[in-house]
Short mmCIF file of C-alpha atoms and ligand atoms in Angstrom, two decimals:
data_model
loop_
_atom_site.label_atom_id
_atom_site.label_comp_id
_atom_site.label_asym_id
_atom_site.label_seq_id
_atom_site.Cartn_x
_atom_site.Cartn_y
_atom_site.Cartn_z
CA UNK M 1 2.18 -11.11 0.57
CA UNK M 2 -1.46 -10.99 -0.43
CA UNK M 3 -3.72 -14.02 -0.81
CA UNK M 4 -6.15 -14.28 -3.73
CA UNK M 5 -9.63 -13.18 -2.59
CA UNK M 6 -11.80 -16.31 -2.18
CA UNK M 7 -15.13 -16.49 -4.02
CA UNK M 8 -17.86 -15.53 -1.53
CA UNK M 9 -19.77 -18.83 -1.57
CA UNK M 10 -16.87 -21.02 -0.49
CA UNK M 11 -17.39 -22.83 2.77
CA UNK M 12 -14.41 -24.35 4.54
CA UNK M 13 -14.64 -26.84 7.40
CA UNK M 14 -11.62 -26.23 9.60
CA UNK M 15 -13.10 -26.33 13.08
CA UNK M 16 -16.22 -28.14 14.25
CA UNK M 17 -17.31 -24.62 15.22
CA UNK M 18 -17.40 -23.65 11.54
CA UNK M 19 -20.63 -25.66 11.34
CA UNK M 20 -23.82 -24.73 13.15
CA UNK M 21 -25.73 -27.39 15.06
CA UNK M 22 -28.33 -27.20 12.29
CA UNK M 23 -25.71 -27.85 9.64
CA UNK M 24 -24.34 -30.80 11.59
CA UNK M 25 -27.86 -32.25 11.80
CA UNK M 26 -28.17 -31.70 8.08
CA UNK M 27 -24.98 -33.66 7.42
CA UNK M 28 -26.37 -36.48 9.57
CA UNK M 29 -29.75 -36.52 7.84
CA UNK M 30 -28.00 -36.84 4.51
CA UNK M 31 -25.58 -39.48 5.84
CA UNK M 32 -28.60 -41.46 7.11
CA UNK M 33 -30.08 -41.31 3.63
CA UNK M 34 -26.86 -42.54 2.03
CA UNK M 35 -26.60 -45.35 4.53
CA UNK M 36 -30.23 -46.35 4.01
CA UNK M 37 -30.17 -46.21 0.24
CA UNK M 38 -26.62 -47.31 -0.58
CA UNK M 39 -25.61 -49.17 2.55
CA UNK M 40 -25.31 -52.80 3.39
CA UNK M 41 -27.36 -53.06 6.58
CA UNK M 42 -25.42 -56.01 7.95
CA UNK M 43 -21.97 -54.47 7.73
CA UNK M 44 -22.66 -50.73 8.25
CA UNK M 45 -20.78 -50.06 5.05
CA UNK M 46 -21.68 -48.17 1.92
CA UNK M 47 -21.95 -50.82 -0.76
CA UNK M 48 -23.23 -48.93 -3.82
CA UNK M 49 -22.56 -45.67 -5.60
CA UNK M 50 -24.40 -42.61 -6.95
CA UNK M 51 -23.53 -40.07 -9.60
CA UNK M 52 -24.07 -37.13 -7.27
CA UNK M 53 -20.54 -35.72 -7.59
CA UNK M 54 -19.96 -36.89 -11.12
CA UNK M 55 -17.44 -34.66 -12.89
CA UNK M 56 -16.04 -33.36 -9.59
CA UNK M 57 -12.56 -33.98 -8.22
CA UNK M 58 -11.45 -34.17 -4.59
CA UNK M 59 -7.76 -33.66 -3.78
CA UNK M 60 -6.26 -35.36 -0.71
CA UNK M 61 -3.26 -33.47 0.55
CA UNK M 62 -1.79 -35.42 3.44
CA UNK M 63 1.42 -34.34 5.16
CA UNK M 64 0.96 -36.86 7.99
CA UNK M 65 0.11 -40.58 8.02
CA UNK M 66 -3.53 -41.55 7.65
CA UNK M 67 -5.59 -44.63 6.93
CA UNK M 68 -9.21 -43.93 7.81
CA UNK M 69 -9.50 -40.22 7.12
CA UNK M 70 -7.90 -40.28 3.71
CA UNK M 71 -9.32 -43.55 2.47
CA UNK M 72 -12.84 -42.87 3.73
CA UNK M 73 -12.81 -39.42 2.12
CA UNK M 74 -11.59 -40.97 -1.12
CA UNK M 75 -14.08 -43.80 -0.89
CA UNK M 76 -16.83 -41.25 -0.19
CA UNK M 77 -15.90 -39.22 -3.27
CA UNK M 78 -15.78 -42.35 -5.45
CA UNK M 79 -19.13 -43.54 -4.04
CA UNK M 80 -20.54 -40.15 -5.01
CA UNK M 81 -19.39 -40.74 -8.57
CA UNK M 82 -16.57 -38.19 -8.29
CA UNK M 83 -12.84 -38.65 -8.78
CA UNK M 84 -9.83 -38.24 -6.55
CA UNK M 85 -6.25 -37.03 -6.83
CA UNK M 86 -3.91 -37.79 -3.97
CA UNK M 87 -0.70 -36.48 -2.51
CA UNK M 88 -0.14 -38.58 0.56
CA UNK M 89 3.60 -38.72 0.82
CA UNK M 90 5.38 -35.39 1.34
CA UNK M 91 8.62 -37.07 0.25
CA UNK M 92 7.28 -37.52 -3.29
CA UNK M 93 5.68 -34.08 -3.70
CA UNK M 94 7.20 -30.62 -4.12
CA UNK M 95 7.17 -30.21 -0.32
CA UNK M 96 10.41 -32.18 -0.46
CA UNK M 97 11.78 -29.41 -2.67
CA UNK M 98 10.76 -26.81 -0.11
CA UNK M 99 7.42 -25.73 -1.56
CA UNK M 100 5.09 -24.03 0.90
CA UNK M 101 1.64 -25.29 1.83
CA UNK M 102 0.27 -21.94 0.69
CA UNK M 103 1.61 -22.33 -2.85
CA UNK M 104 0.59 -25.99 -2.93
CA UNK M 105 -3.07 -25.35 -2.07
CA UNK M 106 -3.19 -22.42 -4.47
CA UNK M 107 -2.06 -24.73 -7.28
CA UNK M 108 -4.14 -27.73 -6.22
CA UNK M 109 -7.21 -25.46 -6.18
CA UNK M 110 -6.89 -25.32 -9.93
CA UNK M 111 -6.80 -29.12 -10.19
CA UNK M 112 -9.68 -30.05 -7.89
CA UNK M 113 -13.08 -28.90 -6.61
CA UNK M 114 -12.26 -29.43 -2.93
CA UNK M 115 -9.20 -30.22 -0.84
CA UNK M 116 -8.90 -32.44 2.23
CA UNK M 117 -5.80 -31.48 4.13
CA UNK M 118 -3.88 -33.12 6.95
CA UNK M 119 -0.83 -31.39 8.36
CA UNK M 120 1.36 -31.66 11.48
CA UNK M 121 1.10 -27.95 12.32
CA UNK M 122 -1.77 -26.41 14.31
CA UNK M 123 -3.60 -23.88 12.17
CA UNK M 124 -2.29 -25.21 8.83
CA UNK M 125 -5.81 -25.82 7.54
CA UNK M 126 -6.87 -22.25 8.31
CA UNK M 127 -3.79 -20.93 6.52
CA UNK M 128 -4.76 -23.07 3.53
CA UNK M 129 -8.15 -21.31 3.37
CA UNK M 130 -6.35 -18.02 2.73
CA UNK M 131 -4.77 -19.40 -0.44
CA UNK M 132 -7.25 -22.00 -1.69
CA UNK M 133 -10.00 -21.03 -4.11
CA UNK M 134 -12.01 -24.21 -3.42
CA UNK M 135 -13.40 -25.56 -0.12
CA UNK M 136 -10.77 -26.85 2.31
CA UNK M 137 -11.74 -29.61 4.72
CA UNK M 138 -9.50 -30.09 7.72
CA UNK M 139 -8.48 -33.76 7.97
CA UNK M 140 -6.51 -32.98 11.16
CA UNK M 141 -4.10 -30.09 11.79
CA UNK M 142 -1.49 -30.80 14.45
CA UNK M 143 -3.06 -31.02 17.88
CA UNK M 144 -5.70 -28.44 16.95
CA UNK M 145 -8.86 -30.02 15.51
CA UNK M 146 -10.26 -32.88 13.46
CA UNK M 147 -13.85 -31.82 12.77
CA UNK M 148 -14.89 -34.58 10.37
CA UNK M 149 -13.84 -37.23 12.90
CA UNK M 150 -16.22 -35.56 15.34
CA UNK M 151 -18.99 -35.79 12.77
CA UNK M 152 -18.34 -39.54 12.54
CA UNK M 153 -18.22 -39.84 16.35
CA UNK M 154 -21.52 -38.10 16.98
CA UNK M 155 -23.18 -39.81 14.04
CA UNK M 156 -22.18 -43.17 15.56
CA UNK M 157 -23.79 -42.30 18.89
CA UNK M 158 -26.85 -40.99 17.13
CA UNK M 159 -27.28 -44.25 15.18
CA UNK M 160 -27.39 -45.93 18.61
CA UNK M 161 -30.19 -43.55 19.52
CA UNK M 162 -27.83 -41.67 21.78
CA UNK M 163 -28.61 -38.04 21.14
CA UNK M 164 -26.17 -35.83 22.93
CA UNK M 165 -28.39 -33.80 25.23
CA UNK M 166 -27.71 -34.92 28.82
CA UNK M 167 -25.55 -37.83 27.73
CA UNK M 168 -22.64 -38.66 30.07
CA UNK M 169 -19.53 -39.02 27.95
CA UNK M 170 -16.11 -39.99 29.31
CA UNK M 171 -13.11 -38.91 27.22
CA UNK M 172 -9.91 -40.72 28.07
CA UNK M 173 -6.20 -40.73 27.24
CA UNK M 174 -4.14 -37.99 25.66
CA UNK M 175 -6.61 -35.13 25.94
CA UNK M 176 -3.81 -32.66 25.43
CA UNK M 177 -2.49 -33.79 22.07
CA UNK M 178 -5.56 -35.46 20.54
CA UNK M 179 -7.12 -33.15 17.97
CA UNK M 180 -10.08 -35.54 17.80
CA UNK M 181 -10.83 -34.76 21.46
CA UNK M 182 -10.71 -31.01 20.96
CA UNK M 183 -13.32 -30.98 18.20
CA UNK M 184 -15.35 -33.62 20.05
CA UNK M 185 -15.63 -31.78 23.38
CA UNK M 186 -16.76 -28.58 21.67
CA UNK M 187 -19.51 -30.54 19.93
CA UNK M 188 -20.47 -32.34 23.16
CA UNK M 189 -20.82 -29.00 24.90
CA UNK M 190 -22.77 -27.44 22.05
CA UNK M 191 -25.24 -30.31 21.95
CA UNK M 192 -25.64 -30.38 25.72
CA UNK M 193 -23.73 -33.50 26.78
CA UNK M 194 -21.91 -33.86 30.11
CA UNK M 195 -18.17 -34.19 29.60
CA UNK M 196 -16.17 -36.38 31.98
CA UNK M 197 -12.42 -36.11 31.70
CA UNK M 198 -10.18 -39.12 32.26
CA UNK M 199 -6.77 -37.91 31.08
CA UNK M 200 -3.51 -39.82 31.16
CA UNK M 201 -1.09 -38.31 33.67
CA UNK M 202 -0.26 -34.70 32.73
CA UNK M 203 -2.33 -34.97 29.57
CA UNK M 204 -5.40 -32.98 30.44
CA UNK M 205 -7.23 -30.70 28.06
CA UNK M 206 -5.11 -27.77 26.83
CA UNK M 207 -5.79 -24.63 28.87
CA UNK M 208 -7.35 -22.81 25.92
CA UNK M 209 -9.80 -25.65 25.16
CA UNK M 210 -10.74 -25.96 28.83
CA UNK M 211 -11.21 -22.20 29.08
CA UNK M 212 -13.38 -22.05 25.97
CA UNK M 213 -15.60 -24.84 27.23
CA UNK M 214 -16.28 -22.88 30.38
CA UNK M 215 -16.41 -19.36 29.01
CA UNK M 216 -17.93 -19.74 25.56
CA UNK M 217 -19.85 -22.99 25.74
CA UNK M 218 -21.07 -22.41 29.30
CA UNK M 219 -19.80 -25.70 30.71
CA UNK M 220 -19.92 -25.75 34.49
CA UNK M 221 -17.23 -27.75 36.28
CA UNK M 222 -18.62 -29.93 39.05
CA UNK M 223 -16.54 -30.75 42.14
CA UNK M 224 -15.37 -34.35 42.06
CA UNK M 225 -16.98 -35.29 45.35
CA UNK M 226 -20.39 -34.47 43.89
CA UNK M 227 -20.37 -37.10 41.18
CA UNK M 228 -17.96 -39.92 41.96
CA UNK M 229 -16.25 -41.73 44.76
CA UNK M 230 -12.74 -40.67 45.66
CA UNK M 231 -11.08 -43.54 43.81
CA UNK M 232 -12.66 -42.68 40.51
CA UNK M 233 -10.48 -42.43 37.45
CA UNK M 234 -12.58 -39.53 36.25
CA UNK M 235 -10.75 -36.32 36.90
CA UNK M 236 -13.26 -33.65 36.07
CA UNK M 237 -16.81 -33.25 34.95
CA UNK M 238 -18.45 -30.45 33.00
CA UNK M 239 -22.19 -30.13 32.82
CA UNK M 240 -23.79 -28.05 30.14
CA UNK M 241 -25.82 -24.84 30.13
CA UNK M 242 -29.53 -25.24 30.68
CA UNK M 243 -29.11 -27.94 33.32
CA UNK M 244 -30.73 -26.13 36.22
CA UNK M 245 -34.05 -26.39 34.42
CA UNK M 246 -33.76 -30.04 33.55
CA UNK M 247 -33.49 -33.28 35.39
CA UNK M 248 -29.80 -33.98 35.24
CA UNK M 249 -28.30 -37.42 35.29
CA UNK M 250 -25.48 -36.05 37.34
CA UNK M 251 -25.79 -33.65 40.23
CA UNK M 252 -24.35 -30.23 39.58
CA UNK M 253 -24.39 -27.35 42.00
CA UNK M 254 -27.91 -26.45 40.89
CA UNK M 255 -29.33 -29.93 40.48
CA UNK M 256 -31.41 -31.90 42.91
CA UNK M 257 -29.20 -34.33 44.82
CA UNK M 258 -32.04 -36.76 45.32
CA UNK M 259 -31.89 -38.07 41.74
CA UNK M 260 -31.39 -41.83 41.83
CA UNK M 261 -27.66 -42.47 42.25
CA UNK M 262 -27.68 -45.43 39.89
CA UNK M 263 -29.28 -43.47 37.08
CA UNK M 264 -27.15 -40.41 37.41
CA UNK M 265 -23.95 -42.42 37.37
CA UNK M 266 -24.74 -44.16 34.14
CA UNK M 267 -22.06 -43.55 31.52
CA UNK M 268 -23.41 -43.41 27.99
CA UNK M 269 -20.14 -43.38 26.09
CA UNK M 270 -16.42 -43.81 26.67
CA UNK M 271 -14.21 -42.19 24.02
CA UNK M 272 -10.71 -43.64 24.06
CA UNK M 273 -7.63 -42.05 22.45
CA UNK M 274 -4.08 -43.21 21.93
CA UNK M 275 -0.97 -41.46 23.22
CA UNK M 276 -0.03 -39.03 20.41
CA UNK M 277 3.61 -40.06 20.38
CA UNK M 278 4.41 -38.00 17.29
CA UNK M 279 3.62 -34.82 19.25
CA UNK M 280 5.52 -35.48 22.46
CA UNK M 281 9.20 -35.98 23.28
CA UNK M 282 8.62 -38.23 26.31
CA UNK M 283 6.72 -41.47 26.66
CA UNK M 284 3.42 -41.44 28.53
CA UNK M 285 3.34 -42.56 32.12
CA UNK M 286 0.22 -44.17 33.61
CA UNK M 287 -1.87 -44.31 30.49
CA UNK M 288 -5.52 -45.35 31.06
CA UNK M 289 -6.40 -48.70 29.54
CA UNK M 290 -9.96 -49.52 28.64
CA UNK M 291 -10.76 -53.21 28.90
CA UNK M 292 -13.48 -55.53 30.18
CA UNK M 293 -12.27 -55.04 33.74
CA UNK M 294 -12.64 -51.26 33.48
CA UNK M 295 -16.10 -51.61 31.97
CA UNK M 296 -17.43 -54.16 34.47
CA UNK M 297 -19.02 -51.58 36.79
CA UNK M 298 -22.80 -51.28 36.44
CA UNK M 299 -22.58 -47.69 35.20
CA UNK M 300 -20.87 -48.94 32.02
CA UNK M 301 -23.45 -51.65 31.31
CA UNK M 302 -24.91 -49.80 28.34
CA UNK M 303 -21.99 -47.61 27.43
CA UNK M 304 -20.78 -47.16 23.85
CA UNK M 305 -17.04 -47.55 23.44
CA UNK M 306 -15.65 -45.23 20.78
CA UNK M 307 -12.10 -44.74 19.48
CA UNK M 308 -11.03 -42.74 16.40
CA UNK M 309 -8.34 -45.40 15.82
CA UNK M 310 -5.57 -46.37 15.41
CA UNK M 311 -5.27 -48.04 18.83
CA UNK M 312 -1.90 -48.96 20.23
CA UNK M 313 -2.62 -50.83 23.43
CA UNK M 314 -4.96 -48.46 25.29
CA UNK M 315 -8.07 -50.34 24.08
CA UNK M 316 -8.08 -54.08 24.68
CA UNK M 317 -8.70 -56.11 21.54
CA UNK M 318 -10.65 -58.58 23.68
CA UNK M 319 -13.44 -55.96 23.66
CA UNK M 320 -13.90 -56.28 19.91
CA UNK M 321 -16.66 -58.86 20.27
CA UNK M 322 -18.38 -56.94 23.10
CA UNK M 323 -21.67 -55.39 21.96
CA UNK M 324 -20.61 -52.08 23.52
CA UNK M 325 -17.64 -51.76 21.15
CA UNK M 326 -18.61 -49.39 18.33
CA UNK M 327 -15.22 -48.29 17.01
CA UNK M 328 -15.16 -50.33 13.80
CA UNK M 329 -18.67 -49.19 13.00
CA UNK M 330 -17.54 -45.63 13.80
CA UNK M 331 -14.76 -46.05 11.21
CA UNK M 332 -17.23 -47.48 8.66
CA UNK M 333 -19.53 -44.50 9.13
CA UNK M 334 -16.68 -42.32 7.91
CA UNK M 335 -17.88 -42.99 4.37
CA UNK M 336 -21.57 -41.94 4.58
CA UNK M 337 -20.74 -39.00 6.83
CA UNK M 338 -18.03 -37.74 4.48
CA UNK M 339 -20.27 -38.39 1.47
CA UNK M 340 -22.84 -36.12 3.08
CA UNK M 341 -20.29 -33.43 3.83
CA UNK M 342 -18.80 -33.49 0.33
CA UNK M 343 -22.30 -33.49 -1.11
CA UNK M 344 -23.24 -30.38 0.86
CA UNK M 345 -20.00 -28.61 0.05
CA UNK M 346 -19.78 -29.55 -3.61
CA UNK M 347 -22.83 -30.97 -5.24
CA UNK M 348 -25.23 -28.83 -7.22
CA UNK M 349 -24.91 -25.30 -8.49
CA UNK M 350 -23.33 -22.55 -6.45
CA UNK M 351 -26.74 -21.07 -5.55
CA UNK M 352 -27.96 -24.45 -4.31
CA UNK M 353 -24.85 -24.83 -2.21
CA UNK M 354 -25.50 -21.50 -0.65
CA UNK M 355 -29.10 -22.44 0.04
CA UNK M 356 -27.92 -25.68 1.61
CA UNK M 357 -26.03 -23.61 4.13
CA UNK M 358 -28.63 -20.93 4.66
CA UNK M 359 -28.84 -20.27 8.35
CA UNK M 360 -25.17 -21.13 8.82
CA UNK M 361 -22.88 -19.29 11.17
CA UNK M 362 -23.02 -15.58 10.52
CA UNK M 363 -19.60 -14.13 9.83
CA UNK M 364 -18.04 -13.46 13.21
CA UNK M 365 -18.79 -10.02 14.53
CA UNK M 366 -15.46 -10.04 16.28
CA UNK M 367 -12.73 -7.74 15.13
CA UNK M 368 -9.73 -9.13 13.34
CA UNK M 369 -6.26 -7.72 13.94
CA UNK M 370 -4.19 -8.39 10.85
CA UNK M 371 -0.60 -7.22 10.52
CA UNK M 372 2.54 -8.41 8.71
CA UNK M 373 4.39 -10.95 10.78
CA UNK M 374 7.52 -8.89 11.19
CA UNK M 375 5.61 -6.42 13.37
CA UNK M 376 4.71 -6.98 17.01
CA UNK M 377 3.01 -9.91 18.65
CA UNK M 378 3.11 -13.39 17.09
CA UNK M 379 1.13 -16.48 18.13
CA UNK M 380 2.47 -17.96 21.36
CA UNK M 381 1.91 -21.57 20.27
CA UNK M 382 5.26 -22.90 19.04
CA UNK M 383 3.53 -25.52 16.84
CA UNK M 384 1.35 -22.94 15.11
CA UNK M 385 1.75 -22.83 11.34
CA UNK M 386 2.89 -19.20 11.59
CA UNK M 387 6.19 -20.45 13.04
CA UNK M 388 6.91 -22.92 10.24
CA UNK M 389 9.88 -21.35 8.41
CA UNK M 390 8.50 -22.55 5.06
CA UNK M 391 5.07 -20.99 5.68
CA UNK M 392 6.14 -17.91 7.59
CA UNK M 393 6.29 -15.59 4.58
CA UNK M 394 2.67 -16.50 3.81
CA UNK M 395 1.24 -16.14 7.31
CA UNK M 396 0.48 -12.92 9.15
CA UNK M 397 0.11 -11.88 12.76
CA UNK M 398 -3.64 -12.33 12.77
CA UNK M 399 -5.81 -12.43 15.87
CA UNK M 400 -9.51 -12.33 16.62
CA UNK M 401 -10.54 -9.99 19.41
CA UNK M 402 -12.44 -12.13 21.86
CA UNK M 403 -14.20 -10.94 24.97
CA UNK M 404 -15.95 -13.56 27.10
CA UNK M 405 -18.67 -12.07 29.34
CA UNK M 406 -17.16 -10.18 32.25
CA UNK M 407 -13.57 -10.72 31.07
CA UNK M 408 -10.94 -8.52 29.51
CA UNK M 409 -10.30 -8.62 25.78
CA UNK M 410 -7.94 -11.31 24.63
CA UNK M 411 -6.41 -12.17 21.30
CA UNK M 412 -7.11 -15.51 19.63
CA UNK M 413 -4.79 -16.70 16.89
CA UNK M 414 -6.70 -16.71 13.61
CA UNK M 415 -4.90 -19.92 12.58
CA UNK M 416 -4.64 -22.17 15.65
CA UNK M 417 -7.20 -20.62 18.07
CA UNK M 418 -4.71 -20.25 20.91
CA UNK M 419 -5.39 -17.22 23.12
CA UNK M 420 -3.02 -14.55 24.34
CA UNK M 421 -4.33 -12.81 27.44
CA UNK M 422 -1.57 -10.38 28.28
CA UNK M 423 -0.11 -7.96 25.79
CA UNK M 424 0.53 -4.29 25.38
CA UNK M 425 -1.10 -2.01 22.83
CA UNK M 426 1.06 0.36 20.84
CA UNK M 427 0.70 3.08 18.27
CA UNK M 428 2.97 2.50 15.29
CA UNK M 429 2.82 6.11 14.12
CA UNK M 430 3.79 7.62 17.43
CA UNK M 431 6.00 4.71 18.41
CA UNK M 432 4.45 4.60 21.87
CA UNK M 433 2.84 1.83 23.83
CA UNK M 434 0.20 1.97 26.53
CA UNK M 435 -0.08 0.25 29.85
CA UNK M 436 -1.89 -3.15 29.63
CA UNK M 437 -5.70 -2.97 29.65
CA UNK M 438 -6.13 -0.42 26.91
CA UNK M 439 -7.38 -2.98 24.41
CA UNK M 440 -10.67 -2.91 26.32
CA UNK M 441 -11.39 0.43 24.70
CA UNK M 442 -11.18 -1.08 21.23
CA UNK M 443 -14.71 -2.29 20.99
CA UNK M 444 -15.56 -1.12 17.50
CA UNK M 445 -12.40 -1.04 15.47
CA UNK M 446 -8.71 -1.75 15.58
CA UNK M 447 -7.07 1.43 14.26
CA UNK M 448 -4.64 0.80 11.43
CA UNK M 449 -1.74 2.15 13.48
CA UNK M 450 -2.41 -0.22 16.39
CA UNK M 451 0.24 -2.85 17.03
CA UNK M 452 0.37 -5.38 19.85
CA UNK M 453 3.49 -6.51 21.65
CA UNK M 454 3.91 -9.39 24.05
CA UNK M 455 5.06 -7.03 26.82
CA UNK M 456 6.80 -3.75 27.50
CA UNK M 457 10.24 -5.31 26.97
CA UNK M 458 9.29 -6.45 23.46
CA UNK M 459 7.84 -3.04 22.67
CA UNK M 460 10.97 -1.27 23.90
CA UNK M 461 13.16 -3.66 21.92
CA UNK M 462 11.23 -2.57 18.81
CA UNK M 463 11.99 1.09 19.59
CA UNK M 464 8.69 2.00 21.27
CA UNK M 465 8.35 4.10 24.44
CA UNK M 466 5.72 3.87 27.11
CA UNK M 467 3.35 6.80 26.70
CA UNK M 468 3.75 8.28 30.17
CA UNK M 469 7.54 7.87 30.10
CA UNK M 470 7.77 9.94 26.92
CA UNK M 471 5.62 12.67 28.36
CA UNK M 472 7.82 12.79 31.41
CA UNK M 473 11.02 12.86 29.42
CA UNK M 474 9.66 15.51 27.01
C1 LIG G 501 -6.92 -39.68 14.52
C2 LIG G 501 -6.05 -38.53 14.08
O1 LIG G 501 -5.38 -38.59 13.06
O2 LIG G 501 -6.07 -37.53 14.80
N1 LIG G 501 -7.06 -40.68 13.55
C3 LIG G 501 -8.11 -40.62 12.68
O3 LIG G 501 -8.22 -39.70 11.89
N2 LIG G 501 -9.03 -41.57 12.76
C4 LIG G 501 -6.56 -40.23 15.85
C5 LIG G 501 -5.15 -40.64 16.10
O4 LIG G 501 -4.32 -40.65 15.19
O5 LIG G 501 -4.88 -40.96 17.25
#
């Protein structure tokens, strides 16, 4: 099944890591301008419109419930003078008849100039980019990522004059299932904030997110006893790269322990999330609740309380009148931030759009392994879009080759970013597989006959023989 080749200038925003720090700053500068020129200073809302996206159409394709993301995107497009078309209820669209996401985005690409997509499967938004011929913006894909929420989150802090470098940010709640958290912690790390984890019981960061923070974004975990007392709710702390050369607010292994304790314990932001009940079979035990009592310690005196909303009990409504509570403002900023993003993705001629993104992420230099999905290794994440029976014919076994410094090669699912660290390499022509470790030799290319299997048993089941065994038996 081959996807239509996308025009070269299309930019999709699927992960927060699809945008460079410079591009994120650019979105914020433009959002500031919209807020200043079209906003109502008292209410933090956009109160007037432009004609910037006049004649353009944004399609909202939502396969999961949404209030803020969809309506703020639609409001943003209308404020830009554009128009919207919406499919927000899978029961009333052709999905109910069994139509695939791939076919849907292919068709909707011919009705609109950009698509905002929300879907319950991890990696759905990346799959959509293979079939869409217009920019796809990820409005949340399963538990994977929610990059535009992160833009709103950081923009909110920035409007409070809280620039991320050296900021101490607590993230609390369902760190495992909250896609907002996953995009947010990558951005925190990239902009040099310290990340403090306060997960609900058994709901820590997924292993692959935690691993990426440490291996790719250079976060250094700090032993608990170095930064908090033993009763602290904060479970883990990551400090960011160039710390040893700066005065840190929090002592890390390389930082001077004599820094004033009061200063270094100051928490600049607390980001609260709800239990993602739609993703888990069991109810959450011991879920952290953020209320005035929690925030009464001196270190929270000037903290900003953020929440992507909706809240369902984990954030006390009594805080709403507290000056530290920023979550309704954060939701209001969804409009200027998304106006800026749509503007950069859509407005102007194609050449201008390209110029707007000059200096963006270079295409990854990593190798891509791309095979039909009836051959060899498939993504190990059961919620990945590749396992959706409706989408399976459209997805492939596609993995990036990733090699963190000093580590063995691993495979990262092209769609959902989950890594596979152990696998065997096989040769489809000779029907033989090698002992694990051979992938390390594939630094420049993945030969067309190379196939990966989960392990020797899977390779044997597919009729492959281990290389040495065959020699011996020959
Ligand atoms: C979030 C989401 O959908 O991931 N909501 C939002 O977009 N503001 C958070 C959530 O649903 O918990």
